[in-house]
Amino acid sequence: MKVDLIITGAGFSGVFCAAELARSGWNVLLLDSRPESELGKPYTSIMLDVDTFSKTGIARPQGDELLHLLDQFYAYSPSGRIKKPIDFSSLLVNGYLLLQRLLAQGKEHALKFVQAKVKAPLIENGAVVGVQTEDGQRFHAPLVIDASGTAQVLGLQLKAGGLALSHHPLTLETDYGLAYRRLCETGLPANELHIYFAVEGGYVWRSPNDIGLGLSYWLEKEEAEARLNHAIQTFDWKIGEVTAEAMGRVPVRYPLTNMVAPGFAAVGDAAFMINSVRGGGISAGLKGARILADVAHEVLSEKRYSQDRLWEYNLRYQREVGAQLAYQDAMRMILMNETSANMEFAFEKDIVTADDIRSSLGGKLLDFSPMQKLQKGLRGAANPGLLLRFNNKLHWAHDLFNHFKAYPETPLEYVQWEDHLHQIQEHLKQ
Ligand SMILES: Cc1cc2nc3c(=O)[nH]c(=O)nc-3n(C[C@H](O)[C@H](O)[C@H](O)COP(=O)(O)OP(=O)(O)OC[C@H]3O[C@@H](n4cnc5c(N)ncnc54)[C@H](O)[C@@H]3O)c2cc1C
């Protein structure tokens, strides 16, 4: 079968991108290993950035799709003793209904969905020209999108076919953390969200209808359960019956720095589009799908599928969204790599302020002015090592942000740009 465009993976990013391109009149084939009715199933309660809808053009959830507007947000120190109100809002949405709405909109415009497990990309003459499935089907298109989430089923196989997105490894084990969520009544008012920096390398949260654990590294299920249970006991959360639970890998890093090859693009978790402070990839992926749909529309109209032509997607995403995500990932490393004792001190002495947390969550640059540094220096004088580390890393976090904002215009300068990125990253990891 030959179509204009193949999208592998019908998660939020794949479905939205497919629906938008079908709406523009293209013949789009969407493939997923799961049946249509299951798509979006585990995500009956997801947290989304409020700007997701204005940035993507998706109509804001209403009725059953909108669970709560969380506009009272509190961050707690590791012991739970210090509580900071944060001026930051999110939406709690029924993700299953949202995804099914987007899919239905695509189908109104003749979007084709086929349930099939994709095995590998088809590569001919240095370009991706289609996919083959586990059951032996072959689908052809001049443009193929990998939206298969952390499976990265196409992206990871490009190298074997002679195409490489980067000369650095595409993914490392340390690029993944975990999210573990239990749906239950929690007794919190309908608009409140509480986050506790109570676990080294992560946090636990409580919203009106779920509790959960987010970590920058992987743990076996029993250990993740034990950490969440420990938090329930420590903070004396009174929770109701658990009606569902989910645990899975989430990327924790900056976005894939090159997301395109001839005839190919990656989006969503498959391109590490994630706000790694919160483990939220849906908003970042939908914004990516918006930009990719716009660029793909032009590429298909011009019938130019080269890496040079697709580069515009890299350029726009990295400058408009990637810089924020990379900065957030640096903030994750700053906030979550400290010991609990240091975090308690940082909360108590306002080395980590409510404004700092709000900025980190929203991807905005922290106030790093000499006056702020001086004030924090006075408040935190008892722990000079911590202050020095924070200041030093904040400096590199700003560099990282500016580096993404200066993403290269063409593939020619990319290798040099990427090498410099790795140098910045080494400083942040120290
Ligand atoms: C427990 C948990 C809670 C989370 N909560 C939130 C939250 O509240 N807010 C938020 O923003 N993010 C949350 N996340 C992260 C979020 O789920 C992901 O970032 C998001 O789903 C990524 O969307 P995507 O479209 O890129 O990929 P996915 O949603 O992972 O979709 C990928 C699709 O590809 C399909 N696929 C994979 N391999 C193949 C193959 N070989 N052939 C065919 N199809 C294939 C899969 O079946 C799947 O449907 C959570 C993650 C977890 C694990």
Short mmCIF file of C-alpha atoms and ligand atoms in Angstrom, two decimals:
data_model
loop_
_atom_site.label_atom_id
_atom_site.label_comp_id
_atom_site.label_asym_id
_atom_site.label_seq_id
_atom_site.Cartn_x
_atom_site.Cartn_y
_atom_site.Cartn_z
CA MET A 1 0.00 0.00 0.00
CA LYS A 2 1.32 3.49 -0.83
CA VAL A 3 0.20 6.60 1.06
CA ASP A 4 1.52 10.17 1.50
CA LEU A 5 2.61 9.66 5.07
CA ILE A 6 2.99 6.83 7.60
CA ILE A 7 2.90 7.46 11.34
CA THR A 8 4.03 4.63 13.59
CA GLY A 9 2.48 4.89 17.05
CA ALA A 10 -0.97 6.19 17.96
CA GLY A 11 -0.18 7.86 21.27
CA PHE A 12 -0.96 11.54 21.80
CA SER A 13 1.79 12.80 19.46
CA GLY A 14 1.12 10.34 16.65
CA VAL A 15 -2.66 10.74 16.69
CA PHE A 16 -2.58 14.54 16.77
CA CYS A 17 0.02 14.79 14.00
CA ALA A 18 -1.92 12.26 11.88
CA ALA A 19 -5.24 14.04 12.43
CA GLU A 20 -3.80 17.45 11.49
CA LEU A 21 -2.22 16.16 8.29
CA ALA A 22 -5.39 14.27 7.33
CA ARG A 23 -7.28 17.54 7.87
CA SER A 24 -4.88 19.20 5.43
CA GLY A 25 -5.96 16.65 2.82
CA TRP A 26 -3.06 14.17 2.94
CA ASN A 27 -3.51 10.44 2.71
CA VAL A 28 -2.26 9.39 6.16
CA LEU A 29 -1.78 5.87 7.51
CA LEU A 30 -1.56 5.52 11.31
CA LEU A 31 -0.20 2.22 12.66
CA ASP A 32 -0.30 0.93 16.23
CA SER A 33 0.10 -2.51 17.76
CA ARG A 34 -2.93 -1.88 19.99
CA PRO A 35 -6.58 -1.96 18.86
CA GLU A 36 -8.25 1.39 18.25
CA SER A 37 -10.53 1.14 21.30
CA GLU A 38 -7.50 0.67 23.60
CA LEU A 39 -5.64 3.76 22.44
CA GLY A 40 -5.18 6.24 25.30
CA LYS A 41 -6.58 3.64 27.75
CA PRO A 42 -4.20 3.88 30.68
CA TYR A 43 -4.38 7.68 30.70
CA THR A 44 -7.75 8.34 32.32
CA SER A 45 -6.14 11.06 34.46
CA ILE A 46 -3.24 13.10 33.07
CA MET A 47 -1.72 16.42 33.99
CA LEU A 48 -1.18 18.90 31.17
CA ASP A 49 0.38 22.35 30.89
CA VAL A 50 -2.33 24.99 30.61
CA ASP A 51 -0.72 26.43 27.44
CA THR A 52 -0.98 23.08 25.60
CA PHE A 53 -4.20 24.09 23.90
CA SER A 54 -3.33 27.66 22.90
CA LYS A 55 0.02 26.42 21.50
CA THR A 56 -1.42 23.52 19.49
CA GLY A 57 -4.84 24.76 18.40
CA ILE A 58 -6.53 21.74 20.05
CA ALA A 59 -9.88 22.76 21.56
CA ARG A 60 -9.57 22.93 25.35
CA PRO A 61 -11.13 19.90 27.14
CA GLN A 62 -14.66 20.38 28.41
CA GLY A 63 -17.30 18.27 30.15
CA ASP A 64 -16.12 14.74 31.06
CA GLU A 65 -12.75 15.35 29.43
CA LEU A 66 -11.81 18.07 31.94
CA LEU A 67 -11.35 16.61 35.41
CA HIS A 68 -9.93 19.55 37.37
CA LEU A 69 -8.09 22.84 37.02
CA LEU A 70 -5.24 22.59 39.54
CA ASP A 71 -4.48 26.18 40.49
CA GLN A 72 -3.36 25.67 44.10
CA PHE A 73 0.05 24.08 43.98
CA TYR A 74 2.32 23.42 46.97
CA ALA A 75 5.90 22.16 47.04
CA TYR A 76 7.13 20.48 50.24
CA SER A 77 10.62 19.96 51.60
CA PRO A 78 11.77 16.32 51.99
CA SER A 79 10.54 16.14 55.61
CA GLY A 80 7.21 17.75 54.68
CA ARG A 81 7.89 20.42 57.33
CA ILE A 82 8.27 23.35 54.92
CA LYS A 83 5.51 24.10 52.45
CA LYS A 84 5.82 26.66 49.66
CA PRO A 85 2.79 27.85 47.65
CA ILE A 86 3.73 27.95 43.96
CA ASP A 87 1.94 30.21 41.51
CA PHE A 88 1.51 27.57 38.78
CA SER A 89 -1.55 25.91 37.22
CA SER A 90 -2.12 22.63 35.37
CA LEU A 91 -5.10 20.84 33.93
CA LEU A 92 -6.10 17.36 35.02
CA VAL A 93 -7.66 15.75 31.95
CA ASN A 94 -9.16 12.40 30.95
CA GLY A 95 -6.45 11.51 28.42
CA TYR A 96 -8.38 8.58 26.99
CA LEU A 97 -11.28 10.84 25.96
CA LEU A 98 -8.88 13.50 24.64
CA LEU A 99 -6.97 11.01 22.48
CA GLN A 100 -10.16 9.40 21.17
CA ARG A 101 -11.51 12.89 20.28
CA LEU A 102 -8.38 13.67 18.25
CA LEU A 103 -8.57 10.28 16.53
CA ALA A 104 -12.25 10.79 15.64
CA GLN A 105 -11.41 14.22 14.16
CA GLY A 106 -8.73 12.60 11.99
CA LYS A 107 -11.11 9.91 10.82
CA GLU A 108 -13.63 12.54 9.74
CA HIS A 109 -10.90 13.51 7.26
CA ALA A 110 -10.25 9.95 6.05
CA LEU A 111 -7.33 9.16 8.37
CA LYS A 112 -6.67 5.39 8.05
CA PHE A 113 -5.88 3.42 11.20
CA VAL A 114 -4.42 -0.09 10.91
CA GLN A 115 -3.60 -2.27 13.90
CA ALA A 116 -0.14 -3.72 13.21
CA LYS A 117 3.12 -4.09 15.06
CA VAL A 118 5.85 -2.29 13.15
CA LYS A 119 9.11 -4.18 12.91
CA ALA A 120 11.51 -1.92 11.01
CA PRO A 121 11.85 1.01 8.62
CA LEU A 122 12.26 0.34 4.89
CA ILE A 123 15.35 2.18 3.71
CA GLU A 124 16.29 2.61 0.04
CA ASN A 125 18.99 4.79 -1.53
CA GLY A 126 19.74 6.57 1.74
CA ALA A 127 16.14 7.49 2.57
CA VAL A 128 13.32 6.01 4.62
CA VAL A 129 10.59 4.94 2.20
CA GLY A 130 8.20 2.97 4.39
CA VAL A 131 7.84 0.40 7.16
CA GLN A 132 7.46 -3.33 7.45
CA THR A 133 5.34 -4.99 10.11
CA GLU A 134 5.92 -8.10 12.21
CA ASP A 135 3.28 -9.97 10.15
CA GLY A 136 5.12 -9.24 6.91
CA GLN A 137 3.09 -6.32 5.53
CA ARG A 138 4.97 -3.50 3.79
CA PHE A 139 3.66 0.05 3.61
CA HIS A 140 5.30 2.73 1.47
CA ALA A 141 5.33 6.53 1.81
CA PRO A 142 7.83 9.30 1.04
CA LEU A 143 7.59 10.52 4.64
CA VAL A 144 7.60 8.25 7.71
CA ILE A 145 7.18 9.44 11.30
CA ASP A 146 8.29 7.59 14.41
CA ALA A 147 5.80 8.32 17.20
CA SER A 148 6.26 4.96 18.92
CA GLY A 149 7.12 6.43 22.34
CA THR A 150 10.04 5.04 24.34
CA ALA A 151 10.11 2.00 21.97
CA GLN A 152 11.66 4.30 19.28
CA VAL A 153 11.02 1.40 16.95
CA LEU A 154 12.17 3.20 13.79
CA GLY A 155 14.70 5.72 15.12
CA LEU A 156 16.83 3.07 16.79
CA GLN A 157 17.11 1.08 13.56
CA LEU A 158 18.17 3.88 11.22
CA LYS A 159 21.85 3.37 11.91
CA ALA A 160 21.74 -0.26 10.80
CA GLY A 161 20.24 0.99 7.53
CA GLY A 162 23.11 3.43 7.00
CA LEU A 163 21.33 6.53 8.37
CA ALA A 164 22.33 8.11 11.67
CA LEU A 165 20.59 10.88 13.57
CA SER A 166 23.68 11.60 15.67
CA HIS A 167 27.24 10.40 16.03
CA HIS A 168 26.59 10.07 19.77
CA PRO A 169 24.52 7.08 20.97
CA LEU A 170 20.82 7.78 20.38
CA THR A 171 19.81 6.63 23.84
CA LEU A 172 21.43 5.43 27.08
CA GLU A 173 19.92 3.48 29.99
CA THR A 174 20.35 6.62 32.12
CA ASP A 175 17.99 8.51 29.77
CA TYR A 176 14.98 6.89 31.45
CA GLY A 177 13.31 7.29 34.79
CA LEU A 178 9.93 6.07 35.94
CA ALA A 179 6.45 7.29 36.77
CA TYR A 180 4.24 5.23 39.05
CA ARG A 181 0.68 6.36 39.68
CA ARG A 182 -2.26 5.09 41.72
CA LEU A 183 -5.75 6.41 41.02
CA CYS A 184 -7.69 6.91 44.25
CA GLU A 185 -9.59 9.45 46.31
CA THR A 186 -7.01 11.48 48.22
CA GLY A 187 -9.11 13.92 50.19
CA LEU A 188 -7.44 16.94 48.57
CA PRO A 189 -9.64 19.84 47.42
CA ALA A 190 -10.47 19.66 43.69
CA ASN A 191 -7.95 22.34 42.67
CA GLU A 192 -4.87 21.35 44.72
CA LEU A 193 -1.64 19.62 43.75
CA HIS A 194 1.06 18.78 46.31
CA ILE A 195 4.62 17.73 45.45
CA TYR A 196 7.10 16.49 48.07
CA PHE A 197 10.84 16.32 47.31
CA ALA A 198 10.88 13.37 49.66
CA VAL A 199 12.72 10.82 47.53
CA GLU A 200 16.31 11.29 46.44
CA GLY A 201 16.40 11.59 42.66
CA GLY A 202 12.69 12.33 42.48
CA TYR A 203 9.49 13.26 44.29
CA VAL A 204 6.06 12.03 45.29
CA TRP A 205 2.83 13.82 44.46
CA ARG A 206 -0.79 13.96 45.56
CA SER A 207 -3.58 15.40 43.39
CA PRO A 208 -7.35 15.25 44.04
CA ASN A 209 -7.62 11.86 42.34
CA ASP A 210 -4.20 10.25 42.34
CA ILE A 211 -0.90 9.82 44.12
CA GLY A 212 2.37 8.95 42.50
CA LEU A 213 6.13 8.69 42.40
CA GLY A 214 8.44 10.23 39.79
CA LEU A 215 12.09 9.16 39.67
CA SER A 216 15.09 10.02 37.52
CA TYR A 217 16.12 6.36 37.42
CA TRP A 218 14.50 2.96 37.05
CA LEU A 219 13.41 0.73 39.95
CA GLU A 220 11.64 -2.61 40.07
CA LYS A 221 7.92 -2.41 40.81
CA GLU A 222 8.16 -3.65 44.44
CA GLU A 223 10.75 -1.01 45.27
CA ALA A 224 8.69 1.74 43.65
CA GLU A 225 5.65 0.55 45.61
CA ALA A 226 7.66 0.55 48.83
CA ARG A 227 8.78 4.16 48.29
CA LEU A 228 5.25 5.34 47.61
CA ASN A 229 3.91 3.41 50.62
CA HIS A 230 6.61 4.96 52.77
CA ALA A 231 5.47 8.45 51.67
CA ILE A 232 1.82 7.60 52.44
CA GLN A 233 2.82 6.63 55.97
CA THR A 234 5.28 9.48 56.55
CA PHE A 235 2.87 12.19 55.44
CA ASP A 236 -0.19 10.41 56.80
CA TRP A 237 -2.14 10.60 53.52
CA LYS A 238 -5.65 9.24 53.90
CA ILE A 239 -6.40 7.62 50.56
CA GLY A 240 -9.44 5.70 49.33
CA GLU A 241 -9.59 2.44 47.38
CA VAL A 242 -7.06 2.25 44.53
CA THR A 243 -9.13 1.87 41.34
CA ALA A 244 -6.23 1.59 38.89
CA GLU A 245 -2.48 1.91 38.78
CA ALA A 246 0.16 2.34 36.10
CA MET A 247 3.93 2.34 36.02
CA GLY A 248 6.21 2.93 33.07
CA ARG A 249 9.41 4.36 31.71
CA VAL A 250 9.62 8.09 31.10
CA PRO A 251 12.48 9.84 29.34
CA VAL A 252 14.54 12.11 31.60
CA ARG A 253 16.85 14.17 29.41
CA TYR A 254 16.89 16.95 26.83
CA PRO A 255 15.12 16.37 23.48
CA LEU A 256 16.77 14.38 20.72
CA THR A 257 18.94 17.01 19.08
CA ASN A 258 18.40 15.80 15.54
CA MET A 259 14.96 14.38 14.86
CA VAL A 260 15.15 14.08 11.07
CA ALA A 261 16.75 11.96 8.35
CA PRO A 262 15.82 11.75 4.64
CA GLY A 263 12.12 10.77 4.55
CA PHE A 264 11.98 10.50 8.34
CA ALA A 265 11.07 12.44 11.49
CA ALA A 266 10.56 11.51 15.15
CA VAL A 267 8.10 13.08 17.61
CA GLY A 268 6.93 12.72 21.23
CA ASP A 269 8.70 10.34 23.60
CA ALA A 270 10.43 8.84 20.54
CA ALA A 271 12.27 12.19 20.33
CA PHE A 272 12.59 12.61 24.15
CA MET A 273 10.13 15.52 24.22
CA ILE A 274 9.58 15.71 27.95
CA ASN A 275 9.33 18.16 30.83
CA SER A 276 11.62 16.02 32.95
CA VAL A 277 11.01 18.01 36.16
CA ARG A 278 7.45 16.65 36.10
CA GLY A 279 7.81 13.56 33.91
CA GLY A 280 5.19 15.11 31.60
CA GLY A 281 5.66 14.32 27.92
CA ILE A 282 2.17 14.82 26.55
CA SER A 283 2.17 18.63 26.32
CA ALA A 284 5.72 18.68 24.93
CA GLY A 285 4.83 15.94 22.42
CA LEU A 286 1.63 17.67 21.28
CA LYS A 287 3.58 20.90 20.71
CA GLY A 288 6.11 18.86 18.72
CA ALA A 289 3.33 17.24 16.70
CA ARG A 290 1.91 20.70 15.90
CA ILE A 291 5.24 21.92 14.52
CA LEU A 292 5.92 18.66 12.70
CA ALA A 293 2.46 18.70 11.09
CA ASP A 294 3.10 22.25 9.81
CA VAL A 295 6.54 21.39 8.41
CA ALA A 296 5.38 18.03 7.00
CA HIS A 297 2.53 19.78 5.18
CA GLU A 298 5.05 22.04 3.41
CA VAL A 299 7.43 19.15 2.72
CA LEU A 300 4.64 17.05 1.20
CA SER A 301 3.39 20.00 -0.88
CA GLU A 302 6.88 20.62 -2.27
CA LYS A 303 7.67 16.88 -2.57
CA ARG A 304 11.08 17.51 -0.98
CA TYR A 305 11.85 14.91 1.68
CA SER A 306 15.56 15.51 2.21
CA GLN A 307 17.12 16.00 5.64
CA ASP A 308 17.93 19.59 4.65
CA ARG A 309 14.27 20.34 3.95
CA LEU A 310 13.05 18.60 7.10
CA TRP A 311 15.64 20.47 9.19
CA GLU A 312 13.14 23.29 9.70
CA TYR A 313 11.31 20.98 12.11
CA ASN A 314 14.48 20.62 14.25
CA LEU A 315 15.10 24.33 14.10
CA ARG A 316 11.61 25.39 15.08
CA TYR A 317 11.13 22.79 17.81
CA GLN A 318 14.51 23.22 19.47
CA ARG A 319 14.26 27.00 19.56
CA GLU A 320 10.57 27.27 20.49
CA VAL A 321 10.21 24.29 22.87
CA GLY A 322 13.47 22.30 23.15
CA ALA A 323 15.38 25.13 24.87
CA GLN A 324 12.77 25.18 27.66
CA LEU A 325 12.79 21.40 27.99
CA ALA A 326 16.59 21.26 28.11
CA TYR A 327 16.59 23.97 30.79
CA GLN A 328 13.99 22.02 32.76
CA ASP A 329 16.16 18.93 32.51
CA ALA A 330 19.09 20.90 33.91
CA MET A 331 16.84 22.09 36.76
CA ARG A 332 15.86 18.47 37.39
CA MET A 333 19.54 17.62 37.79
CA ILE A 334 20.07 20.58 40.12
CA LEU A 335 17.01 19.93 42.29
CA MET A 336 17.02 16.16 42.36
CA ASN A 337 20.69 15.28 42.60
CA GLU A 338 21.06 16.79 46.06
CA THR A 339 20.74 14.78 49.26
CA SER A 340 17.52 15.14 51.26
CA ALA A 341 19.45 17.00 53.98
CA ASN A 342 20.69 19.56 51.45
CA MET A 343 17.22 19.98 49.94
CA GLU A 344 15.74 20.51 53.40
CA PHE A 345 18.36 23.21 54.02
CA ALA A 346 17.71 24.77 50.59
CA PHE A 347 13.97 24.94 51.33
CA GLU A 348 14.44 26.30 54.81
CA LYS A 349 16.92 29.03 53.84
CA ASP A 350 15.09 29.90 50.64
CA ILE A 351 18.02 28.88 48.46
CA VAL A 352 15.30 27.15 46.46
CA THR A 353 12.47 29.70 46.42
CA ALA A 354 8.85 29.31 45.35
CA ASP A 355 9.72 31.41 42.29
CA ASP A 356 12.59 29.07 41.43
CA ILE A 357 10.26 26.07 41.48
CA ARG A 358 7.62 27.88 39.42
CA SER A 359 10.23 28.87 36.84
CA SER A 360 11.63 25.33 36.67
CA LEU A 361 8.20 23.84 36.10
CA GLY A 362 7.35 26.40 33.43
CA GLY A 363 10.75 26.29 31.70
CA LYS A 364 11.42 29.96 32.51
CA LEU A 365 14.91 31.12 33.44
CA LEU A 366 15.51 31.53 37.16
CA ASP A 367 16.37 34.94 38.55
CA PHE A 368 20.17 34.72 38.56
CA SER A 369 20.91 38.39 39.16
CA PRO A 370 23.83 39.50 41.40
CA MET A 371 21.26 40.70 43.97
CA GLN A 372 19.57 37.28 44.12
CA LYS A 373 22.95 35.58 44.40
CA LEU A 374 23.94 37.89 47.24
CA GLN A 375 20.69 37.38 49.14
CA LYS A 376 20.85 33.61 48.76
CA GLY A 377 24.52 33.70 49.69
CA LEU A 378 23.69 35.42 52.98
CA ARG A 379 20.81 33.09 53.76
CA GLY A 380 22.77 29.94 52.90
CA ALA A 381 26.18 30.92 54.31
CA ALA A 382 26.17 27.82 56.54
CA ASN A 383 26.38 25.54 53.49
CA PRO A 384 28.84 27.15 51.07
CA GLY A 385 29.37 23.91 49.12
CA LEU A 386 25.68 23.73 48.23
CA LEU A 387 25.58 27.39 47.21
CA LEU A 388 28.63 27.03 45.04
CA ARG A 389 27.19 23.94 43.35
CA PHE A 390 23.81 25.61 42.73
CA ASN A 391 25.40 28.76 41.30
CA ASN A 392 27.79 26.82 39.14
CA LYS A 393 25.08 24.54 37.76
CA LEU A 394 22.66 27.40 37.21
CA HIS A 395 25.32 29.04 35.11
CA TRP A 396 25.56 25.88 32.95
CA ALA A 397 21.76 25.57 32.82
CA HIS A 398 21.58 29.09 31.34
CA ASP A 399 24.29 28.13 28.86
CA LEU A 400 22.31 25.06 27.88
CA PHE A 401 19.17 27.13 27.29
CA ASN A 402 21.06 29.64 25.13
CA HIS A 403 22.74 26.82 23.23
CA PHE A 404 19.36 25.35 22.23
CA LYS A 405 18.14 28.84 21.32
CA ALA A 406 21.12 29.01 18.95
CA TYR A 407 20.25 25.68 17.30
CA PRO A 408 22.05 25.50 13.92
CA GLU A 409 20.20 26.71 10.83
CA THR A 410 21.50 23.83 8.70
CA PRO A 411 22.88 20.30 9.25
CA LEU A 412 26.35 21.60 8.33
CA GLU A 413 26.98 23.17 11.74
CA TYR A 414 25.22 20.42 13.67
CA VAL A 415 28.19 18.21 14.64
CA GLN A 416 30.05 21.12 16.21
CA TRP A 417 26.89 22.29 17.97
CA GLU A 418 26.23 18.80 19.36
CA ASP A 419 29.81 18.39 20.59
CA HIS A 420 29.53 21.65 22.51
CA LEU A 421 26.22 20.49 23.97
CA HIS A 422 27.93 17.40 25.37
CA GLN A 423 30.56 19.58 27.02
CA ILE A 424 27.86 21.65 28.77
CA GLN A 425 26.14 18.45 29.82
CA GLU A 426 29.33 17.12 31.43
CA HIS A 427 29.50 20.23 33.64
CA LEU A 428 25.88 19.75 34.69
CA LYS A 429 26.45 16.12 35.63
CA GLN A 430 29.44 16.85 37.90
C1 LIG B 1 2.52 6.12 34.83
C2 LIG B 1 2.74 7.27 33.92
C3 LIG B 1 2.05 8.46 34.12
C4 LIG B 1 2.26 9.55 33.27
N1 LIG B 1 1.55 10.70 33.49
C5 LIG B 1 1.71 11.76 32.67
C6 LIG B 1 0.95 12.95 32.86
O1 LIG B 1 0.14 13.06 33.78
N2 LIG B 1 1.16 13.98 31.99
C7 LIG B 1 2.06 13.90 30.97
O2 LIG B 1 2.21 14.86 30.21
N3 LIG B 1 2.79 12.78 30.77
C8 LIG B 1 2.63 11.71 31.59
N4 LIG B 1 3.37 10.57 31.39
C9 LIG B 1 4.29 10.53 30.24
C10 LIG B 1 3.44 10.31 28.98
O3 LIG B 1 2.68 9.15 29.13
C11 LIG B 1 4.31 10.19 27.72
O4 LIG B 1 5.24 11.24 27.69
C12 LIG B 1 3.40 10.27 26.48
O5 LIG B 1 2.45 9.23 26.51
C13 LIG B 1 4.21 10.20 25.21
O6 LIG B 1 3.33 10.25 24.12
P1 LIG B 1 3.76 9.65 22.72
O7 LIG B 1 2.62 9.88 21.81
O8 LIG B 1 5.08 10.17 22.33
O9 LIG B 1 4.00 8.09 22.98
P2 LIG B 1 3.06 7.00 23.63
O10 LIG B 1 1.90 7.62 24.32
O11 LIG B 1 3.95 6.11 24.41
O12 LIG B 1 2.50 6.23 22.36
C14 LIG B 1 3.32 5.39 21.60
C15 LIG B 1 2.42 4.44 20.83
O13 LIG B 1 3.26 3.66 19.98
C16 LIG B 1 2.78 2.34 19.96
N5 LIG B 1 3.88 1.46 19.57
C17 LIG B 1 5.05 1.23 20.23
N6 LIG B 1 5.80 0.35 19.55
C18 LIG B 1 5.10 0.04 18.43
C19 LIG B 1 5.35 -0.83 17.33
N7 LIG B 1 6.46 -1.56 17.24
N8 LIG B 1 4.43 -0.91 16.35
C20 LIG B 1 3.27 -0.19 16.41
N9 LIG B 1 2.97 0.62 17.45
C21 LIG B 1 3.88 0.74 18.43
C22 LIG B 1 2.29 2.10 21.39
O14 LIG B 1 1.32 1.06 21.43
C23 LIG B 1 1.68 3.46 21.73
O15 LIG B 1 0.31 3.53 21.45
C24 LIG B 1 3.19 9.46 32.21
C25 LIG B 1 3.90 8.27 32.00
C26 LIG B 1 3.68 7.18 32.84
C27 LIG B 1 4.45 5.93 32.59
#
